[in-house]
CSV table of C-alpha atoms in Angstrom, one decimal:
chain,number,residue,atom,x,y,z
A,481,MET,CA,11.7,0.3,13.4
A,482,THR,CA,9.9,0.9,10.1
A,483,ASN,CA,6.2,0.4,9.7
A,484,ASP,CA,6.7,-0.9,6.2
A,485,THR,CA,5.9,-4.6,6.5
A,486,SER,CA,7.8,-5.3,3.3
A,487,LEU,CA,11.1,-4.3,5.1
A,488,GLN,CA,10.5,-6.3,8.3
A,489,ALA,CA,12.0,-9.7,9.0
A,490,PRO,CA,9.7,-12.5,7.7
A,491,ALA,CA,9.4,-14.1,11.1
A,492,PHE,CA,8.9,-10.7,12.9
A,493,VAL,CA,6.0,-10.7,15.4
A,494,PRO,CA,4.8,-7.2,16.0
A,495,GLY,CA,3.3,-8.0,19.4
A,496,ALA,CA,6.7,-9.3,20.7
A,497,CYS,CA,8.4,-5.9,20.7
A,498,GLY,CA,7.1,-4.9,24.1
A,499,LEU,CA,8.0,-8.2,25.8
A,500,PRO,CA,11.1,-9.0,27.9
A,501,TRP,CA,14.0,-10.2,25.8
A,502,TYR,CA,13.6,-13.9,26.7
A,503,ARG,CA,9.8,-13.9,26.0
A,504,ARG,CA,10.4,-12.0,22.7
A,505,ALA,CA,12.9,-14.6,21.7
A,506,PHE,CA,10.5,-17.5,22.3
A,507,ALA,CA,7.7,-15.6,20.6
A,508,GLN,CA,9.8,-15.3,17.5
A,509,GLY,CA,10.9,-18.9,17.3
A,510,ALA,CA,13.7,-19.5,19.9
A,511,GLY,CA,11.9,-22.6,21.1
A,512,TYR,CA,12.1,-24.2,17.7
A,513,ILE,CA,15.8,-23.5,17.1
A,514,LEU,CA,17.3,-24.2,20.5
A,515,PRO,CA,17.5,-28.0,19.8
A,516,SER,CA,19.6,-27.2,16.7
A,517,CYS,CA,22.3,-25.8,19.0
A,518,VAL,CA,23.4,-29.4,19.6
A,519,PHE,CA,25.3,-29.1,16.3
A,520,ALA,CA,27.8,-26.9,18.2
A,521,LEU,CA,29.0,-30.0,20.0
A,522,ILE,CA,30.2,-31.7,16.7
A,523,PRO,CA,33.3,-29.5,16.2
A,524,ILE,CA,34.1,-29.7,19.9
A,525,ALA,CA,34.0,-33.5,19.7
A,526,TYR,CA,36.3,-33.5,16.7
A,527,ALA,CA,38.8,-31.2,18.5
A,528,LEU,CA,39.1,-33.2,21.7
A,529,ASP,CA,42.4,-34.7,20.6
A,530,ALA,CA,43.9,-31.4,19.5
A,531,GLY,CA,45.0,-30.0,22.9
A,532,PRO,CA,43.4,-27.6,25.4
A,533,ALA,CA,44.2,-24.4,23.4
A,534,VAL,CA,42.4,-25.7,20.3
A,535,ILE,CA,39.5,-27.0,22.3
A,536,ALA,CA,39.1,-23.7,24.0
A,537,LEU,CA,39.2,-21.8,20.7
A,538,VAL,CA,36.8,-24.2,19.0
A,539,THR,CA,34.4,-24.0,22.0
A,540,LEU,CA,34.5,-20.2,21.9
A,541,ASN,CA,33.9,-20.2,18.2
A,542,CYS,CA,30.9,-22.5,18.6
A,543,LEU,CA,29.5,-20.3,21.4
A,544,VAL,CA,29.7,-17.3,19.0
A,545,ILE,CA,27.9,-19.3,16.4
A,546,VAL,CA,25.2,-20.3,18.9
A,547,THR,CA,24.9,-16.7,20.0
A,548,PHE,CA,24.4,-15.4,16.4
A,549,PHE,CA,21.9,-18.3,15.7
A,550,VAL,CA,19.7,-17.9,18.8
A,551,GLY,CA,20.2,-14.2,18.9
A,552,SER,CA,18.6,-13.9,15.4
A,553,THR,CA,15.2,-14.2,17.2
A,554,LEU,CA,16.0,-10.9,19.1
A,555,VAL,CA,17.0,-8.7,16.1
A,556,MET,CA,14.0,-9.2,13.9
A,557,HIS,CA,12.8,-5.6,14.6
A,558,TRP,CA,16.1,-4.2,13.4
A,559,PRO,CA,16.5,-2.4,10.1
A,560,GLU,CA,17.1,-4.6,7.1
A,561,TRP,CA,20.8,-3.6,6.7
A,562,ALA,CA,21.5,-4.5,10.4
A,563,ARG,CA,19.9,-7.9,9.9
A,564,TRP,CA,22.1,-8.5,6.9
A,565,LEU,CA,25.1,-7.7,9.1
A,566,TRP,CA,23.8,-10.2,11.7
A,567,LEU,CA,23.5,-12.9,9.1
A,568,ALA,CA,27.0,-12.0,7.8
A,569,GLY,CA,28.3,-12.4,11.4
A,570,LEU,CA,26.8,-15.9,11.7
A,571,ILE,CA,28.3,-16.9,8.3
A,572,SER,CA,31.7,-15.5,9.2
A,573,SER,CA,31.8,-17.3,12.6
A,574,ILE,CA,31.0,-20.6,10.8
A,575,LEU,CA,33.6,-20.1,8.2
A,576,ALA,CA,36.1,-19.3,11.0
A,577,LEU,CA,35.8,-23.0,12.0
A,578,GLY,CA,37.7,-23.8,8.8
A,579,LEU,CA,40.8,-22.6,10.5
A,580,PHE,CA,40.7,-25.7,12.7
A,581,PRO,CA,41.3,-29.1,11.2
A,582,GLU,CA,38.4,-31.5,11.4
A,583,SER,CA,36.1,-28.8,12.6
A,584,ARG,CA,33.4,-29.6,10.0
A,585,PRO,CA,32.0,-26.1,9.3
A,586,LEU,CA,29.8,-27.5,6.5
A,587,TYR,CA,27.7,-29.2,9.2
A,588,PHE,CA,26.4,-25.8,10.2
A,589,ALA,CA,24.7,-25.2,6.8
A,590,PRO,CA,21.2,-25.6,8.3
A,591,LEU,CA,21.9,-22.7,10.7
A,592,ILE,CA,22.8,-20.4,7.8
A,593,THR,CA,19.8,-21.3,5.6
A,594,CYS,CA,17.2,-21.3,8.4
A,595,THR,CA,18.5,-17.9,9.8
A,596,ALA,CA,18.4,-16.4,6.3
A,597,VAL,CA,14.7,-17.3,5.6
A,598,THR,CA,13.7,-15.9,9.0
A,599,LEU,CA,15.7,-12.7,9.0
A,600,ILE,CA,15.7,-11.4,5.4
A,601,ALA,CA,13.2,-11.1,2.6
A,602,TRP,CA,12.3,-14.3,0.8
A,603,ARG,CA,13.7,-13.3,-2.6
A,604,HIS,CA,17.1,-12.5,-1.0
A,605,ALA,CA,17.0,-15.4,1.4
A,606,LEU,CA,16.4,-17.8,-1.5
A,607,ILE,CA,19.7,-16.7,-3.1
A,608,VAL,CA,21.6,-17.3,0.2
A,609,VAL,CA,20.0,-20.7,0.6
A,610,ILE,CA,20.8,-21.8,-3.0
A,611,ALA,CA,24.4,-20.4,-2.8
A,612,THR,CA,25.0,-22.2,0.6
A,613,THR,CA,23.6,-25.5,-0.8
A,614,ILE,CA,25.7,-25.4,-4.0
A,615,LEU,CA,28.9,-24.5,-2.2
A,616,GLY,CA,28.2,-26.9,0.6
A,617,LEU,CA,27.6,-29.8,-1.7
A,618,GLY,CA,30.6,-28.9,-3.8
A,619,PHE,CA,33.0,-28.9,-0.8
A,620,SER,CA,31.4,-32.0,0.8
A,621,LEU,CA,31.8,-34.0,-2.5
A,622,LEU,CA,35.4,-32.8,-2.9
A,623,GLN,CA,36.1,-34.1,0.6
A,624,SER,CA,34.1,-37.3,0.1
A,625,ASP,CA,32.1,-36.3,3.2
A,626,LEU,CA,28.8,-38.1,2.9
A,627,PHE,CA,27.5,-36.8,6.2
A,628,GLY,CA,28.3,-33.3,5.0
A,629,VAL,CA,26.2,-33.8,1.9
A,630,VAL,CA,23.3,-35.0,4.2
A,631,MET,CA,23.6,-31.9,6.4
A,632,VAL,CA,23.7,-29.5,3.5
A,633,LEU,CA,20.6,-31.1,1.9
A,634,MET,CA,18.9,-31.1,5.3
A,635,GLY,CA,19.7,-27.4,5.5
A,636,LEU,CA,18.0,-26.9,2.1
A,637,ALA,CA,14.9,-28.9,3.2
A,638,LEU,CA,14.6,-27.0,6.5
A,639,ALA,CA,15.0,-23.6,4.9
A,640,LEU,CA,12.3,-24.3,2.3
A,641,THR,CA,10.0,-25.7,4.9
A,642,VAL,CA,10.4,-22.8,7.3
A,643,GLY,CA,10.4,-20.1,4.6
A,644,LEU,CA,7.3,-21.4,2.8
A,645,GLY,CA,5.6,-21.8,6.1
A,646,ILE,CA,6.3,-18.2,7.0
A,647,ARG,CA,5.0,-17.1,3.6
A,648,TYR,CA,1.9,-19.2,4.0
A,649,ASP,CA,1.2,-17.6,7.4
A,650,ALA,CA,1.8,-14.1,5.9
A,651,ALA,CA,-0.6,-14.8,3.0
A,652,ARG,CA,-3.2,-16.1,5.4
A,653,SER,CA,-2.9,-13.0,7.6
A,654,ALA,CA,-3.2,-10.8,4.5
A,655,LEU,CA,-6.2,-12.7,3.3
A,656,ARG,CA,-7.9,-12.3,6.8
A,657,LYS,CA,-7.2,-8.6,6.7
A,658,ALA,CA,-8.6,-8.3,3.2
A,659,GLU,CA,-11.7,-10.1,4.3
A,660,GLU,CA,-12.1,-7.7,7.3
A,661,ARG,CA,-11.8,-4.8,4.9
A,662,THR,CA,-14.3,-6.3,2.6
A,663,ALA,CA,-16.7,-6.8,5.4
A,664,VAL,CA,-16.3,-3.2,6.4
A,665,LEU,CA,-16.9,-2.0,2.9
A,666,ALA,CA,-19.9,-4.4,2.6
A,667,VAL,CA,-21.4,-2.9,5.7
A,668,ALA,CA,-20.8,0.6,4.4
A,669,ALA,CA,-22.4,-0.3,1.0
A,670,GLU,CA,-25.4,-1.8,2.8
A,671,ARG,CA,-25.8,1.3,4.9
A,672,GLU,CA,-25.7,3.4,1.8
A,673,ARG,CA,-28.3,1.2,0.1
A,674,ILE,CA,-30.6,1.4,3.1
A,675,GLY,CA,-30.2,5.1,3.3
A,676,ARG,CA,-30.9,5.5,-0.4
A,677,ASP,CA,-34.0,3.3,-0.2
A,678,LEU,CA,-35.3,5.1,2.9
A,679,HIS,CA,-34.8,8.4,1.0
A,680,ASP,CA,-36.7,7.0,-2.0
A,681,ILE,CA,-39.5,5.7,0.2
A,682,LEU,CA,-39.9,8.7,2.6
A,683,GLY,CA,-39.2,11.3,0.1
A,684,HIS,CA,-42.0,10.1,-2.2
A,685,SER,CA,-44.4,9.2,0.6
A,686,LEU,CA,-44.0,12.4,2.6
A,687,THR,CA,-44.4,14.5,-0.6
A,688,THR,CA,-47.6,12.6,-1.3
A,689,ILE,CA,-48.8,13.1,2.2
A,690,ALA,CA,-48.0,16.8,2.1
A,691,VAL,CA,-49.9,17.3,-1.2
A,692,LYS,CA,-52.9,15.4,0.0
A,693,ALA,CA,-52.9,17.2,3.3
A,694,ASP,CA,-52.9,20.6,1.5
A,695,LEU,CA,-55.8,19.3,-0.7
A,696,ALA,CA,-57.7,18.0,2.3
A,697,GLN,CA,-57.3,21.4,4.1
A,698,ARG,CA,-58.7,23.2,1.0
A,699,LEU,CA,-61.6,20.8,0.8
A,700,THR,CA,-62.5,20.9,4.5
A,701,SER,CA,-64.8,23.9,4.3
A,702,ARG,CA,-66.5,23.3,0.9
A,703,ASP,CA,-66.5,19.5,0.5
A,704,PRO,CA,-66.0,17.7,3.8
A,705,GLY,CA,-66.7,14.3,2.2
A,706,ALA,CA,-63.8,14.7,-0.3
A,707,ALA,CA,-61.6,16.0,2.5
A,708,ALA,CA,-62.3,12.9,4.5
A,709,VAL,CA,-61.4,10.7,1.5
A,710,GLN,CA,-58.1,12.5,1.2
A,711,ILE,CA,-57.4,12.1,4.9
A,712,GLY,CA,-58.2,8.4,4.6
A,713,GLU,CA,-55.7,8.2,1.7
A,714,ILE,CA,-53.1,10.0,3.9
A,715,ALA,CA,-53.5,7.4,6.6
A,716,THR,CA,-53.2,4.6,4.0
A,717,ILE,CA,-50.0,6.1,2.6
A,718,ALA,CA,-48.6,6.5,6.1
A,719,ARG,CA,-49.2,2.9,7.0
A,720,GLN,CA,-47.8,1.7,3.7
A,721,SER,CA,-44.7,3.9,4.2
A,722,LEU,CA,-44.2,2.4,7.7
A,723,LYS,CA,-44.5,-1.1,6.2
A,724,ASP,CA,-42.0,-0.2,3.4
A,725,VAL,CA,-39.5,1.2,6.0
A,726,ARG,CA,-39.7,-2.0,8.0
A,727,ALA,CA,-39.3,-4.2,4.9
A,728,THR,CA,-36.4,-2.1,3.6
A,729,ALA,CA,-34.5,-2.7,6.9
A,730,ALA,CA,-34.9,-6.4,6.2
A,731,GLY,CA,-34.0,-6.0,2.5
A,732,MET,CA,-37.4,-7.4,1.5
A,733,ARG,CA,-39.3,-4.5,-0.1
A,734,GLU,CA,-40.2,-4.8,-3.7
A,735,VAL,CA,-40.6,-1.9,-6.1
A,736,ARG,CA,-42.1,-2.5,-9.5
A,737,LEU,CA,-42.5,-0.2,-12.5
A,738,ALA,CA,-46.3,-0.8,-12.9
A,739,SER,CA,-47.1,0.0,-9.2
A,740,GLU,CA,-44.9,3.1,-9.3
A,741,ILE,CA,-46.6,4.5,-12.4
A,742,ALA,CA,-50.0,3.9,-10.7
A,743,ALA,CA,-48.8,5.7,-7.6
A,744,ALA,CA,-47.4,8.5,-9.8
A,745,ARG,CA,-50.9,9.1,-11.4
A,746,SER,CA,-52.4,9.4,-7.9
A,747,VAL,CA,-49.8,11.9,-6.5
A,748,LEU,CA,-49.6,14.0,-9.7
A,749,THR,CA,-53.3,14.3,-9.9
A,750,ALA,CA,-53.6,15.3,-6.2
A,751,ALA,CA,-50.9,17.9,-6.9
A,752,GLY,CA,-52.9,19.4,-9.7
A,753,ILE,CA,-50.5,18.1,-12.4
A,754,GLU,CA,-51.8,16.3,-15.5
A,755,CYS,CA,-50.3,12.9,-15.7
A,756,ARG,CA,-49.8,11.2,-19.1
A,757,ALA,CA,-48.6,7.7,-18.6
A,758,PRO,CA,-48.9,4.4,-20.5
A,759,VAL,CA,-51.8,2.1,-19.5
A,760,ALA,CA,-50.0,-1.0,-20.6
A,761,LEU,CA,-46.4,-2.2,-20.1
A,762,PRO,CA,-44.3,-4.9,-21.7
A,763,VAL,CA,-43.2,-7.9,-19.6
A,764,ILE,CA,-40.0,-6.8,-17.7
A,765,GLY,CA,-37.9,-8.9,-15.3
A,766,ASP,CA,-38.1,-8.2,-11.6
A,767,ALA,CA,-34.6,-6.5,-11.3
A,768,ASP,CA,-35.2,-4.3,-14.4
A,769,SER,CA,-38.7,-3.4,-13.3
A,770,GLU,CA,-37.4,-2.5,-9.8
A,771,LEU,CA,-34.8,-0.2,-11.3
A,772,LEU,CA,-37.2,1.6,-13.6
A,773,GLY,CA,-39.7,1.8,-10.8
A,774,TYR,CA,-37.2,3.7,-8.7
A,775,ALA,CA,-36.5,6.0,-11.6
A,776,VAL,CA,-40.2,6.9,-11.9
A,777,ARG,CA,-40.5,7.4,-8.2
A,778,GLU,CA,-37.6,9.7,-7.9
A,779,ALA,CA,-38.5,11.7,-11.0
A,780,VAL,CA,-42.2,12.2,-10.0
A,781,THR,CA,-41.1,13.2,-6.5
A,782,ASN,CA,-38.9,15.9,-8.0
A,783,VAL,CA,-41.7,17.0,-10.4
A,784,VAL,CA,-44.1,17.5,-7.5
A,785,ARG,CA,-41.6,19.2,-5.2
A,786,HIS,CA,-39.7,21.5,-7.5
A,787,SER,CA,-40.9,21.7,-11.1
A,788,ARG,CA,-44.1,23.9,-10.9
A,789,ALA,CA,-45.2,21.9,-13.9
A,790,THR,CA,-48.7,21.5,-15.2
A,791,ILE,CA,-48.1,18.3,-17.3
A,792,CYS,CA,-45.9,15.3,-16.5
A,793,THR,CA,-45.4,12.6,-19.2
A,794,ILE,CA,-44.1,9.2,-18.4
A,795,GLU,CA,-42.8,7.0,-21.2
A,796,ALA,CA,-41.8,3.4,-20.6
A,797,ASP,CA,-40.8,0.3,-22.6
A,798,ALA,CA,-38.8,-2.8,-22.1
A,799,ASP,CA,-35.4,-1.1,-21.9
A,800,HIS,CA,-36.0,2.5,-20.6
A,801,VAL,CA,-38.2,4.9,-18.8
A,802,SER,CA,-38.4,8.7,-19.4
A,803,VAL,CA,-40.2,11.3,-17.2
A,804,THR,CA,-40.8,14.7,-18.8
A,805,ASP,CA,-42.3,17.8,-17.3
A,806,ASP,CA,-43.1,21.3,-18.6
A,807,GLY,CA,-41.9,23.1,-15.4
A,808,THR,CA,-39.3,25.7,-14.9
A,809,GLY,CA,-36.3,23.3,-14.6
A,810,PHE,CA,-33.6,23.8,-12.0
A,811,THR,CA,-30.1,25.2,-11.9
A,812,GLY,CA,-28.9,23.0,-9.0
A,813,PRO,CA,-29.7,19.7,-7.6
A,814,HIS,CA,-32.8,20.4,-5.5
A,815,ASP,CA,-32.8,16.8,-4.5
A,816,GLY,CA,-29.2,16.0,-5.1
A,817,SER,CA,-29.0,13.0,-2.8
A,818,GLY,CA,-32.0,11.4,-4.5
A,819,LEU,CA,-30.7,11.9,-8.0
A,820,ALA,CA,-27.2,10.9,-7.0
A,821,GLY,CA,-28.5,7.8,-5.4
A,822,LEU,CA,-30.6,6.9,-8.5
A,823,GLN,CA,-27.6,7.6,-10.7
A,824,SER,CA,-25.4,5.3,-8.6
A,825,ARG,CA,-28.0,2.6,-8.6
A,826,VAL,CA,-28.3,2.7,-12.4
A,827,GLU,CA,-24.6,2.9,-13.1
A,828,GLN,CA,-23.9,-0.1,-10.9
A,829,THR,CA,-26.0,-2.2,-13.2
A,830,GLY,CA,-24.2,-0.8,-16.3
A,831,GLY,CA,-27.2,1.2,-17.4
A,832,GLY,CA,-27.5,4.8,-18.6
A,833,PHE,CA,-28.6,7.8,-16.6
A,834,ASP,CA,-29.4,11.2,-18.1
A,835,VAL,CA,-31.0,14.4,-16.8
A,836,ARG,CA,-31.6,17.4,-19.1
A,837,THR,CA,-33.2,20.5,-17.6
A,838,SER,CA,-34.0,24.0,-18.9
A,839,SER,CA,-36.5,26.7,-18.5
A,840,ALA,CA,-38.9,24.7,-20.7
A,841,GLY,CA,-38.8,21.7,-18.3
A,842,THR,CA,-36.8,18.6,-17.3
A,843,VAL,CA,-36.4,15.2,-18.9
A,844,LEU,CA,-35.0,12.3,-16.8
A,845,THR,CA,-34.1,9.2,-18.7
A,846,VAL,CA,-32.9,5.8,-17.4
A,847,ARG,CA,-31.8,3.1,-19.8
A,848,LEU,CA,-31.2,-0.5,-18.9
A,849,ALA,CA,-27.8,-2.1,-19.6
A,850,VAL,CA,-27.6,-3.6,-23.1
A,851,PRO,CA,-27.2,-7.4,-22.7
A,852,THR,CA,-23.9,-8.8,-24.0
A,853,PRO,CA,-24.5,-11.4,-26.8
A,854,GLU,CA,-23.6,-14.9,-25.7
A,855,GLY,CA,-20.1,-15.7,-26.7
A,856,ALA,CA,-19.1,-12.1,-27.2
A,857,ARG,CA,-15.7,-11.0,-25.8
């Protein structure tokens, strides 16, 4: 059996394959089609006056038709070509009734059309249904058989009902699977976001704590008061980091450009790096301010950790932020996950991300997405 669902019978039920044959048949629709087997009595009733031999042959023919019809629920796991042969066997057995006068083979049109839409692909089954309907109507009208016309039209209606019902169930199943995949991707994206946020928080905070701890250690012997101040600031930063981690888990933490620039001044000064930053900022929306704030945080963290710089310059306006240092630059991503996370965050908003590094220093620039003019295509 193929795993390609496009080659399986439309009414195929994967879970039915391991069941006993009778349970597999009912799982794949036998309970719905068994009542239709009553049509097999019609040719037998018409042949009652034709003699025992004809009655026996017609009865045998009708049993073969019923076998093909009910047996279609057991062959849905077969390859497509084998299911076509099964359908051909059903059609041939119905046409064989034409050898007997008054056998009314056209009354079996619903069996052909309903079997077609359950066994073979819809686009092919539809051709079989239309062809059966046209031929059946033509012969019924030629014979002035009004009941035959009714049976052929009923076959068309049943086939469309069953076929469209199967397609609806398949579409609903595909939609459910797509929703499950979307949910999995959403969880993965949220994990990535939380991991990126935690990296931003802890990377910045732990760097600040490490710098201030080194400074407090140097001040302990010659200026205990200043060392105590630094230790107090370390405790404050640690508590704030804990609060940020908890808030991040709930998706509630807010980062703003102004607060990040203020924090950058503190950590750069503590690290012995001159900070040149604007004292006033334009009004920026919360989402843009958050993005630019993350850029300042990540850039300053890298400056303190890796740059060996003496001066760090922060430039910011309504649509971009730039962080420049006069350090030694870097040849590889010392903090690749942080820069990669920031780049991903920026690109998801449609903004621009650029890092230029050399032995003369590093420049990190983040630009906000350019708003699309209203009405532009």
